[in-house]
Amino acid sequence: MKTFTSIKHFVYCIGVLTIFTCFSVNAQKPSTADSVAQLYQRFFTLESAAEKREKTMTDSLNTLNKTYKSLENLIRKDRSTFARVSKTIKQLTSKDLLDAKNRYETNRTSIQNTADFMEAFNNGLNGVEASLTFTDYFNAITELNNPTNSELGFSLEQEMMRILNKNIQLGRRKKPKFLRIISGIIKNPITQAVTSIVPGVSSIQSVLNFVNGVAMNERDISVGNIMGVQNGALSYVKHYEQLSKASTNLDQSINSLKVRAEGLARLSNGFVKDMVIPLHGVKKADVEKASLNDVLNKYYTYRIVSERIKQLEDQNKTRRSLNYDKLVNDPHLGYSLLNRQKVEFMSEELEKISIEYLAALDEHHKNIVRILKGAVKLNGDPAKIDKKIKTLNQQFERVKQTYKKNVNIKAVKERADRIPAY
């Protein structure tokens, strides 16, 4: 009994140690290295290594099983010995994983709980993909780049008019027209559309270009006047550039996570179809082009899988009980150590994406709050700025809470843990 247990424990520990080492090494890599290509490479490396370990384990189990059966036959021949050790034999077969019944029941539990895991995993992955889009929170921040927005107590349009009034001297007839043109440039929706997420900076640049052009033909506008306009606009340029940089950094992080989420979706799609094809006996062509959601709903919920297993059990029954020898060797009901490792891989990758997404949001929000606090120097109204920060804080908390609700990593990990490790 100790020999069997020791060998099984040794084989199991080798598998777990290898998986742990694989993930420990990967965890030290910089996040920028996690492209889809590398995600696939890690997945296939895991697959290849697991196949080798499983073959070794299978060979060891077969050898132990043969040894066990030989021992049992030898004991049966010796009547006096058999009576003495029969109780021990029964205890061994009821506890040992070499027993067909226990091996099959482990497979059955693994298949059912893997389907249960995939439901939680798919919901989480869908939640990640949905969250990697703009919300009211992001739209509110984007609106701060609008040159006519006055939520902070000032608008770029008004401030540019003030700067120009102070520094540009034109005749009574020319100046009103000049200022109207400037206002039109700032408000021009075409200009704002072209500038994308930096309409503030681009509007300032457009105004300065126009002023420089007018100055070439106006004696009343000196070089000193132009420098005064440029210096007056400089602090506003910095403000809008900071907003732009914060948005750009977040966009880069989100785009990277989108690529990784898409890669994870492809891997999980292939995994589910590889599980469905043998279990249900369907052809690859029947599921190849179907979406993951469609395949899960049609073939791979806990209920559907359990019903399919019951059908297969009914086909492998004797009068008294299930034929576990046939069930454990039924290709429809096979479950490998590799499948268990794939589940762990997908669960951990989803968790990594989730952690990095929330970290990117936190960093972005801190930057925005810092920029808004600095806007007091731009003739901003402290009360309005505090109100805007409070509103953004509330929206940001809703974004995080909604995300955690839709992407329930804890549920995903708990369901993965229900799948037998051996």
Short mmCIF file of C-alpha atoms in Angstrom, two decimals:
data_model
loop_
_atom_site.label_atom_id
_atom_site.label_comp_id
_atom_site.label_asym_id
_atom_site.label_seq_id
_atom_site.Cartn_x
_atom_site.Cartn_y
_atom_site.Cartn_z
CA MET A 1 0.00 0.00 0.00
CA LYS A 2 2.80 2.43 0.89
CA THR A 3 4.63 1.56 -2.31
CA PHE A 4 1.62 2.38 -4.48
CA THR A 5 0.95 5.63 -2.61
CA SER A 6 4.59 6.71 -2.74
CA ILE A 7 4.87 6.17 -6.47
CA LYS A 8 1.63 8.04 -7.15
CA HIS A 9 2.70 10.84 -4.87
CA PHE A 10 6.08 11.06 -6.63
CA VAL A 11 4.49 11.22 -10.10
CA TYR A 12 1.95 13.80 -8.97
CA CYS A 13 4.60 15.98 -7.32
CA ILE A 14 6.75 15.94 -10.43
CA GLY A 15 3.78 17.22 -12.48
CA VAL A 16 2.90 19.95 -9.99
CA LEU A 17 6.54 21.04 -9.64
CA THR A 18 6.92 21.35 -13.40
CA ILE A 19 3.74 23.42 -13.72
CA PHE A 20 4.78 25.67 -10.85
CA THR A 21 8.22 26.21 -12.39
CA CYS A 22 6.68 27.04 -15.76
CA PHE A 23 4.36 29.67 -14.34
CA SER A 24 7.02 31.11 -12.02
CA VAL A 25 9.33 31.78 -14.94
CA ASN A 26 6.57 33.31 -17.02
CA ALA A 27 5.46 35.55 -14.15
CA GLN A 28 8.87 37.24 -14.17
CA LYS A 29 8.63 38.32 -17.81
CA PRO A 30 7.67 41.92 -18.52
CA SER A 31 4.05 42.46 -19.46
CA THR A 32 5.07 43.84 -22.86
CA ALA A 33 6.33 40.35 -23.78
CA ASP A 34 2.85 38.83 -23.46
CA SER A 35 1.84 38.99 -27.10
CA VAL A 36 -0.56 36.52 -28.64
CA ALA A 37 2.33 34.67 -30.27
CA GLN A 38 4.07 34.20 -26.93
CA LEU A 39 0.79 33.22 -25.28
CA TYR A 40 0.40 30.44 -27.84
CA GLN A 41 4.03 29.43 -27.40
CA ARG A 42 3.61 29.09 -23.64
CA PHE A 43 0.42 27.14 -24.15
CA PHE A 44 1.95 24.71 -26.64
CA THR A 45 5.07 24.25 -24.50
CA LEU A 46 2.82 23.37 -21.60
CA GLU A 47 0.91 20.97 -23.85
CA SER A 48 4.04 19.20 -25.08
CA ALA A 49 5.52 18.86 -21.61
CA ALA A 50 2.23 17.62 -20.16
CA GLU A 51 1.86 14.96 -22.86
CA LYS A 52 5.28 13.57 -21.98
CA ARG A 53 4.49 13.57 -18.26
CA GLU A 54 1.14 11.93 -18.86
CA LYS A 55 2.70 9.16 -20.95
CA THR A 56 5.19 8.50 -18.17
CA MET A 57 2.40 8.46 -15.61
CA THR A 58 0.25 6.15 -17.75
CA ASP A 59 3.16 3.72 -18.16
CA SER A 60 3.77 3.77 -14.42
CA LEU A 61 0.09 3.18 -13.64
CA ASN A 62 -0.11 0.30 -16.11
CA THR A 63 2.97 -1.30 -14.57
CA LEU A 64 1.57 -0.90 -11.08
CA ASN A 65 -1.79 -2.23 -12.18
CA LYS A 66 -0.22 -5.36 -13.69
CA THR A 67 1.86 -5.89 -10.57
CA TYR A 68 -1.22 -5.46 -8.42
CA LYS A 69 -3.30 -7.95 -10.44
CA SER A 70 -0.44 -10.46 -10.41
CA LEU A 71 -0.24 -10.13 -6.66
CA GLU A 72 -3.99 -10.58 -6.34
CA ASN A 73 -3.96 -13.72 -8.53
CA LEU A 74 -1.07 -15.16 -6.56
CA ILE A 75 -2.92 -14.62 -3.29
CA ARG A 76 -6.10 -16.19 -4.69
CA LYS A 77 -4.20 -19.39 -5.46
CA ASP A 78 -3.13 -19.69 -1.89
CA ARG A 79 -6.43 -20.21 -0.03
CA SER A 80 -5.01 -19.87 3.42
CA THR A 81 -3.25 -16.61 2.58
CA PHE A 82 -6.25 -15.24 0.68
CA ALA A 83 -8.56 -15.48 3.69
CA ARG A 84 -6.05 -13.53 5.77
CA VAL A 85 -5.38 -10.67 3.37
CA SER A 86 -8.67 -10.35 1.46
CA LYS A 87 -9.79 -7.50 3.71
CA THR A 88 -6.60 -5.56 2.97
CA ILE A 89 -7.10 -6.10 -0.77
CA LYS A 90 -10.62 -4.68 -0.61
CA GLN A 91 -9.41 -1.60 1.27
CA LEU A 92 -6.66 -1.05 -1.26
CA THR A 93 -8.95 -1.20 -4.27
CA SER A 94 -11.48 1.19 -2.72
CA LYS A 95 -8.89 3.87 -2.02
CA ASP A 96 -6.28 3.46 -4.69
CA LEU A 97 -6.51 5.44 -7.92
CA LEU A 98 -5.53 2.32 -9.85
CA ASP A 99 -9.01 0.99 -9.17
CA ALA A 100 -11.19 1.38 -12.29
CA LYS A 101 -14.14 2.74 -10.33
CA ASN A 102 -12.12 5.48 -8.65
CA ARG A 103 -10.30 6.33 -11.85
CA TYR A 104 -13.56 6.65 -13.73
CA GLU A 105 -15.23 8.70 -11.00
CA THR A 106 -12.23 11.05 -11.05
CA ASN A 107 -12.62 11.42 -14.82
CA ARG A 108 -16.35 12.03 -14.53
CA THR A 109 -15.88 14.70 -11.86
CA SER A 110 -13.15 16.33 -13.95
CA ILE A 111 -15.29 16.45 -17.09
CA GLN A 112 -18.33 17.87 -15.27
CA ASN A 113 -16.36 20.44 -13.27
CA THR A 114 -14.39 21.52 -16.32
CA ALA A 115 -17.69 22.37 -18.02
CA ASP A 116 -18.68 24.27 -14.88
CA PHE A 117 -15.32 26.09 -14.92
CA MET A 118 -15.69 27.07 -18.57
CA GLU A 119 -19.03 28.74 -17.85
CA ALA A 120 -17.44 30.98 -15.20
CA PHE A 121 -14.31 31.49 -17.30
CA ASN A 122 -16.26 32.47 -20.40
CA ASN A 123 -18.41 34.90 -18.42
CA GLY A 124 -15.24 36.42 -17.01
CA LEU A 125 -13.55 36.68 -20.39
CA ASN A 126 -16.67 38.26 -21.90
CA GLY A 127 -16.64 40.72 -19.01
CA VAL A 128 -13.00 41.61 -19.68
CA GLU A 129 -13.67 42.20 -23.37
CA ALA A 130 -16.72 44.34 -22.59
CA SER A 131 -14.81 46.37 -20.00
CA LEU A 132 -11.98 47.15 -22.41
CA THR A 133 -14.21 49.78 -23.99
CA PHE A 134 -15.10 53.35 -23.09
CA THR A 135 -17.64 54.08 -20.39
CA ASP A 136 -19.22 57.23 -18.96
CA TYR A 137 -16.07 57.65 -16.89
CA PHE A 138 -13.79 57.72 -19.94
CA ASN A 139 -16.22 59.89 -21.89
CA ALA A 140 -16.23 62.40 -19.03
CA ILE A 141 -12.44 62.61 -19.13
CA THR A 142 -12.43 62.94 -22.92
CA GLU A 143 -14.88 65.82 -22.65
CA LEU A 144 -12.29 67.71 -20.59
CA ASN A 145 -10.25 68.01 -23.79
CA ASN A 146 -13.07 69.94 -25.45
CA PRO A 147 -11.90 73.58 -25.98
CA THR A 148 -15.35 74.91 -25.02
CA ASN A 149 -15.69 72.79 -21.84
CA SER A 150 -15.91 74.98 -18.72
CA GLU A 151 -16.40 72.33 -15.99
CA LEU A 152 -13.13 73.36 -14.30
CA GLY A 153 -14.06 77.03 -14.14
CA PHE A 154 -12.48 78.05 -17.44
CA SER A 155 -12.72 77.17 -21.12
CA LEU A 156 -9.91 77.24 -23.64
CA GLU A 157 -12.00 79.45 -25.91
CA GLN A 158 -12.46 82.10 -23.21
CA GLU A 159 -8.82 81.97 -22.11
CA MET A 160 -7.48 82.33 -25.65
CA MET A 161 -9.77 85.33 -26.17
CA ARG A 162 -8.41 86.89 -22.96
CA ILE A 163 -4.81 86.31 -24.02
CA LEU A 164 -5.41 87.72 -27.49
CA ASN A 165 -7.25 90.78 -26.14
CA LYS A 166 -4.31 91.46 -23.88
CA ASN A 167 -1.56 91.04 -26.46
CA ILE A 168 -3.00 91.87 -29.91
CA GLN A 169 -3.70 95.49 -30.81
CA LEU A 170 -5.86 96.02 -33.91
CA GLY A 171 -8.27 98.68 -35.10
CA ARG A 172 -11.80 98.84 -33.77
CA ARG A 173 -13.17 97.29 -36.96
CA LYS A 174 -10.53 94.65 -37.43
CA LYS A 175 -10.28 93.32 -33.88
CA PRO A 176 -13.91 92.11 -33.45
CA LYS A 177 -13.67 90.30 -36.79
CA PHE A 178 -10.31 88.87 -35.80
CA LEU A 179 -11.69 87.52 -32.51
CA ARG A 180 -14.75 86.04 -34.21
CA ILE A 181 -12.48 84.14 -36.58
CA ILE A 182 -10.42 82.88 -33.63
CA SER A 183 -13.60 81.70 -31.87
CA GLY A 184 -14.67 79.93 -35.05
CA ILE A 185 -11.32 78.14 -35.30
CA ILE A 186 -11.60 76.86 -31.73
CA LYS A 187 -15.21 75.76 -32.07
CA ASN A 188 -14.80 74.29 -35.56
CA PRO A 189 -16.04 70.68 -35.36
CA ILE A 190 -13.84 69.71 -38.31
CA THR A 191 -10.74 70.89 -36.47
CA GLN A 192 -11.80 68.97 -33.37
CA ALA A 193 -12.57 65.80 -35.35
CA VAL A 194 -9.12 65.82 -36.97
CA THR A 195 -7.38 66.33 -33.65
CA SER A 196 -8.93 63.18 -32.11
CA ILE A 197 -8.22 63.06 -28.36
CA VAL A 198 -6.15 66.30 -28.32
CA PRO A 199 -8.52 69.03 -29.59
CA GLY A 200 -7.24 71.45 -26.94
CA VAL A 201 -3.62 71.33 -28.08
CA SER A 202 -4.55 71.34 -31.75
CA SER A 203 -6.93 74.29 -31.33
CA ILE A 204 -4.19 76.32 -29.68
CA GLN A 205 -1.82 75.46 -32.51
CA SER A 206 -4.42 76.46 -35.09
CA VAL A 207 -4.98 79.79 -33.35
CA LEU A 208 -1.24 80.51 -33.16
CA ASN A 209 -0.80 79.66 -36.83
CA PHE A 210 -3.62 82.06 -37.73
CA VAL A 211 -2.21 84.86 -35.55
CA ASN A 212 1.23 84.42 -37.13
CA GLY A 213 -0.34 84.68 -40.58
CA VAL A 214 -2.23 87.85 -39.70
CA ALA A 215 0.89 89.37 -38.13
CA MET A 216 2.74 89.11 -41.43
CA ASN A 217 0.36 91.68 -42.93
CA GLU A 218 -0.37 93.85 -39.89
CA ARG A 219 2.08 96.48 -38.72
CA ASP A 220 0.23 96.83 -35.44
CA ILE A 221 1.17 93.29 -34.41
CA SER A 222 4.80 93.11 -33.28
CA VAL A 223 7.08 90.19 -32.51
CA GLY A 224 6.60 91.03 -28.85
CA ASN A 225 2.83 90.68 -29.26
CA ILE A 226 3.26 87.23 -30.82
CA MET A 227 5.59 86.14 -28.00
CA GLY A 228 3.04 87.38 -25.46
CA VAL A 229 0.33 85.23 -27.04
CA GLN A 230 2.60 82.20 -27.17
CA ASN A 231 3.73 82.59 -23.55
CA GLY A 232 0.15 83.10 -22.40
CA ALA A 233 -0.96 79.94 -24.20
CA LEU A 234 1.99 77.82 -23.00
CA SER A 235 0.46 76.76 -19.66
CA TYR A 236 -2.73 75.69 -21.44
CA VAL A 237 -0.73 73.69 -23.97
CA LYS A 238 0.94 71.82 -21.09
CA HIS A 239 -2.44 71.15 -19.44
CA TYR A 240 -4.01 69.64 -22.55
CA GLU A 241 -0.83 67.75 -23.43
CA GLN A 242 -0.92 66.13 -19.98
CA LEU A 243 -4.54 65.07 -20.53
CA SER A 244 -3.59 63.74 -23.95
CA LYS A 245 -0.60 61.81 -22.60
CA ALA A 246 -2.69 60.20 -19.84
CA SER A 247 -5.28 59.07 -22.39
CA THR A 248 -2.60 57.79 -24.77
CA ASN A 249 -0.91 55.74 -22.03
CA LEU A 250 -4.21 54.17 -21.02
CA ASP A 251 -5.09 53.42 -24.65
CA GLN A 252 -1.77 51.63 -25.14
CA SER A 253 -2.33 49.49 -22.04
CA ILE A 254 -5.90 48.66 -23.07
CA ASN A 255 -4.91 47.81 -26.64
CA SER A 256 -2.24 45.44 -25.35
CA LEU A 257 -4.74 43.77 -23.03
CA LYS A 258 -7.26 43.49 -25.87
CA VAL A 259 -4.73 41.53 -27.91
CA ARG A 260 -4.01 39.20 -25.00
CA ALA A 261 -7.73 38.73 -24.28
CA GLU A 262 -8.33 37.87 -27.93
CA GLY A 263 -5.52 35.33 -27.84
CA LEU A 264 -6.92 33.79 -24.66
CA ALA A 265 -10.36 33.61 -26.28
CA ARG A 266 -8.91 31.67 -29.22
CA LEU A 267 -7.13 29.23 -26.94
CA SER A 268 -10.23 28.63 -24.82
CA ASN A 269 -12.28 28.20 -27.98
CA GLY A 270 -9.97 25.44 -29.18
CA PHE A 271 -9.88 23.83 -25.74
CA VAL A 272 -13.66 23.56 -25.46
CA LYS A 273 -14.02 22.14 -28.95
CA ASP A 274 -11.32 19.57 -28.20
CA MET A 275 -13.36 18.51 -25.17
CA VAL A 276 -16.72 18.50 -26.97
CA ILE A 277 -15.73 16.45 -30.04
CA PRO A 278 -14.87 13.19 -28.21
CA LEU A 279 -17.48 13.57 -25.47
CA HIS A 280 -20.41 14.04 -27.85
CA GLY A 281 -18.95 12.17 -30.80
CA VAL A 282 -19.48 15.16 -33.12
CA LYS A 283 -17.35 15.93 -36.16
CA LYS A 284 -14.81 18.71 -36.08
CA ALA A 285 -16.58 20.40 -39.01
CA ASP A 286 -19.78 20.62 -36.94
CA VAL A 287 -18.19 22.94 -34.37
CA GLU A 288 -15.19 24.41 -36.18
CA LYS A 289 -16.85 27.66 -37.29
CA ALA A 290 -19.21 28.01 -34.31
CA SER A 291 -18.52 30.69 -31.70
CA LEU A 292 -17.41 29.70 -28.22
CA ASN A 293 -20.71 30.90 -26.73
CA ASP A 294 -22.69 28.77 -29.20
CA VAL A 295 -20.59 25.65 -28.52
CA LEU A 296 -20.90 26.09 -24.76
CA ASN A 297 -24.65 26.61 -24.89
CA LYS A 298 -25.22 23.62 -27.17
CA TYR A 299 -22.72 21.10 -25.84
CA TYR A 300 -20.80 22.17 -22.78
CA THR A 301 -22.83 23.34 -19.81
CA TYR A 302 -22.70 21.33 -16.58
CA ARG A 303 -26.24 20.04 -17.18
CA ILE A 304 -25.65 18.99 -20.78
CA VAL A 305 -22.36 17.29 -19.95
CA SER A 306 -23.92 15.44 -17.01
CA GLU A 307 -26.77 14.21 -19.20
CA ARG A 308 -24.31 13.00 -21.83
CA ILE A 309 -22.28 11.14 -19.21
CA LYS A 310 -25.47 9.47 -17.94
CA GLN A 311 -26.22 8.26 -21.49
CA LEU A 312 -22.77 6.73 -21.78
CA GLU A 313 -23.05 5.12 -18.34
CA ASP A 314 -26.36 3.53 -19.33
CA GLN A 315 -24.59 1.99 -22.32
CA ASN A 316 -21.96 0.45 -20.04
CA LYS A 317 -24.13 -1.19 -17.38
CA THR A 318 -24.31 -4.72 -16.16
CA ARG A 319 -27.30 -6.02 -14.27
CA ARG A 320 -25.83 -5.10 -10.92
CA SER A 321 -23.66 -2.03 -11.52
CA LEU A 322 -21.69 0.07 -13.95
CA ASN A 323 -18.90 -1.59 -15.85
CA TYR A 324 -16.08 0.64 -14.65
CA ASP A 325 -13.41 -1.15 -16.67
CA LYS A 326 -15.22 -0.22 -19.87
CA LEU A 327 -16.09 3.29 -18.69
CA VAL A 328 -12.54 4.16 -17.71
CA ASN A 329 -11.37 3.11 -21.19
CA ASP A 330 -14.25 4.72 -23.09
CA PRO A 331 -12.70 7.35 -25.45
CA HIS A 332 -15.80 9.53 -24.98
CA LEU A 333 -15.04 9.87 -21.27
CA GLY A 334 -11.30 10.37 -21.25
CA TYR A 335 -9.76 13.21 -19.25
CA SER A 336 -6.04 13.85 -19.13
CA LEU A 337 -3.68 15.65 -16.80
CA LEU A 338 -3.03 17.99 -19.74
CA ASN A 339 -6.64 19.18 -19.65
CA ARG A 340 -6.30 20.02 -15.97
CA GLN A 341 -3.13 22.00 -16.69
CA LYS A 342 -4.82 23.90 -19.53
CA VAL A 343 -7.58 24.93 -17.13
CA GLU A 344 -4.98 26.27 -14.69
CA PHE A 345 -3.22 28.10 -17.51
CA MET A 346 -6.41 29.84 -18.72
CA SER A 347 -7.48 30.71 -15.18
CA GLU A 348 -4.11 32.28 -14.35
CA GLU A 349 -3.90 34.20 -17.63
CA LEU A 350 -7.38 35.65 -17.12
CA GLU A 351 -6.39 36.72 -13.62
CA LYS A 352 -3.20 38.39 -14.92
CA ILE A 353 -5.15 40.36 -17.54
CA SER A 354 -7.66 41.43 -14.90
CA ILE A 355 -4.97 42.59 -12.45
CA GLU A 356 -3.12 44.56 -15.14
CA TYR A 357 -6.33 46.19 -16.38
CA LEU A 358 -7.30 47.41 -12.91
CA ALA A 359 -3.73 48.61 -12.30
CA ALA A 360 -3.81 50.60 -15.57
CA LEU A 361 -7.13 52.17 -14.55
CA ASP A 362 -5.78 53.14 -11.12
CA GLU A 363 -2.68 54.76 -12.63
CA HIS A 364 -4.76 56.62 -15.20
CA HIS A 365 -7.20 57.94 -12.60
CA LYS A 366 -4.39 59.16 -10.33
CA ASN A 367 -2.86 61.05 -13.26
CA ILE A 368 -6.17 62.68 -14.16
CA VAL A 369 -6.80 63.81 -10.58
CA ARG A 370 -3.28 65.26 -10.42
CA ILE A 371 -3.80 67.16 -13.69
CA LEU A 372 -7.14 68.55 -12.57
CA LYS A 373 -5.70 69.77 -9.27
CA GLY A 374 -3.03 71.61 -11.26
CA ALA A 375 -5.71 73.33 -13.34
CA VAL A 376 -6.27 75.82 -10.51
CA LYS A 377 -3.29 77.73 -11.94
CA LEU A 378 -5.16 78.16 -15.25
CA ASN A 379 -7.81 80.46 -13.78
CA GLY A 380 -9.69 77.34 -12.73
CA ASP A 381 -12.37 77.50 -10.05
CA PRO A 382 -11.23 75.37 -7.04
CA ALA A 383 -14.83 74.53 -6.13
CA LYS A 384 -15.67 73.38 -9.66
CA ILE A 385 -12.45 71.39 -9.89
CA ASP A 386 -13.16 69.65 -6.56
CA LYS A 387 -16.70 68.89 -7.75
CA LYS A 388 -15.38 67.41 -11.00
CA ILE A 389 -12.83 65.28 -9.15
CA LYS A 390 -15.55 64.02 -6.80
CA THR A 391 -17.77 63.10 -9.78
CA LEU A 392 -14.91 61.29 -11.51
CA ASN A 393 -14.05 59.43 -8.29
CA GLN A 394 -17.63 58.17 -8.07
CA GLN A 395 -17.69 57.16 -11.72
CA PHE A 396 -14.33 55.43 -11.37
CA GLU A 397 -15.54 53.40 -8.37
CA ARG A 398 -18.58 52.31 -10.38
CA VAL A 399 -16.30 51.23 -13.23
CA LYS A 400 -14.23 49.07 -10.85
CA GLN A 401 -17.21 47.60 -9.03
CA THR A 402 -18.99 46.75 -12.28
CA TYR A 403 -15.82 45.18 -13.62
CA LYS A 404 -15.28 43.02 -10.53
CA LYS A 405 -18.90 41.93 -10.67
CA ASN A 406 -18.75 40.99 -14.36
CA VAL A 407 -15.27 39.46 -14.15
CA ASN A 408 -15.55 37.28 -11.06
CA ILE A 409 -12.00 35.95 -10.86
CA LYS A 410 -12.66 34.38 -7.47
CA ALA A 411 -15.47 32.24 -8.92
CA VAL A 412 -13.28 31.23 -11.86
CA LYS A 413 -10.46 30.08 -9.57
CA GLU A 414 -12.81 28.28 -7.19
CA ARG A 415 -14.34 26.28 -10.04
CA ALA A 416 -10.90 25.44 -11.39
CA ASP A 417 -9.95 24.11 -7.94
CA ARG A 418 -12.94 21.73 -7.98
CA ILE A 419 -11.35 19.77 -10.80
CA PRO A 420 -9.29 16.91 -9.31
CA ALA A 421 -5.58 17.64 -9.51
CA TYR A 422 -4.80 13.96 -10.17
#
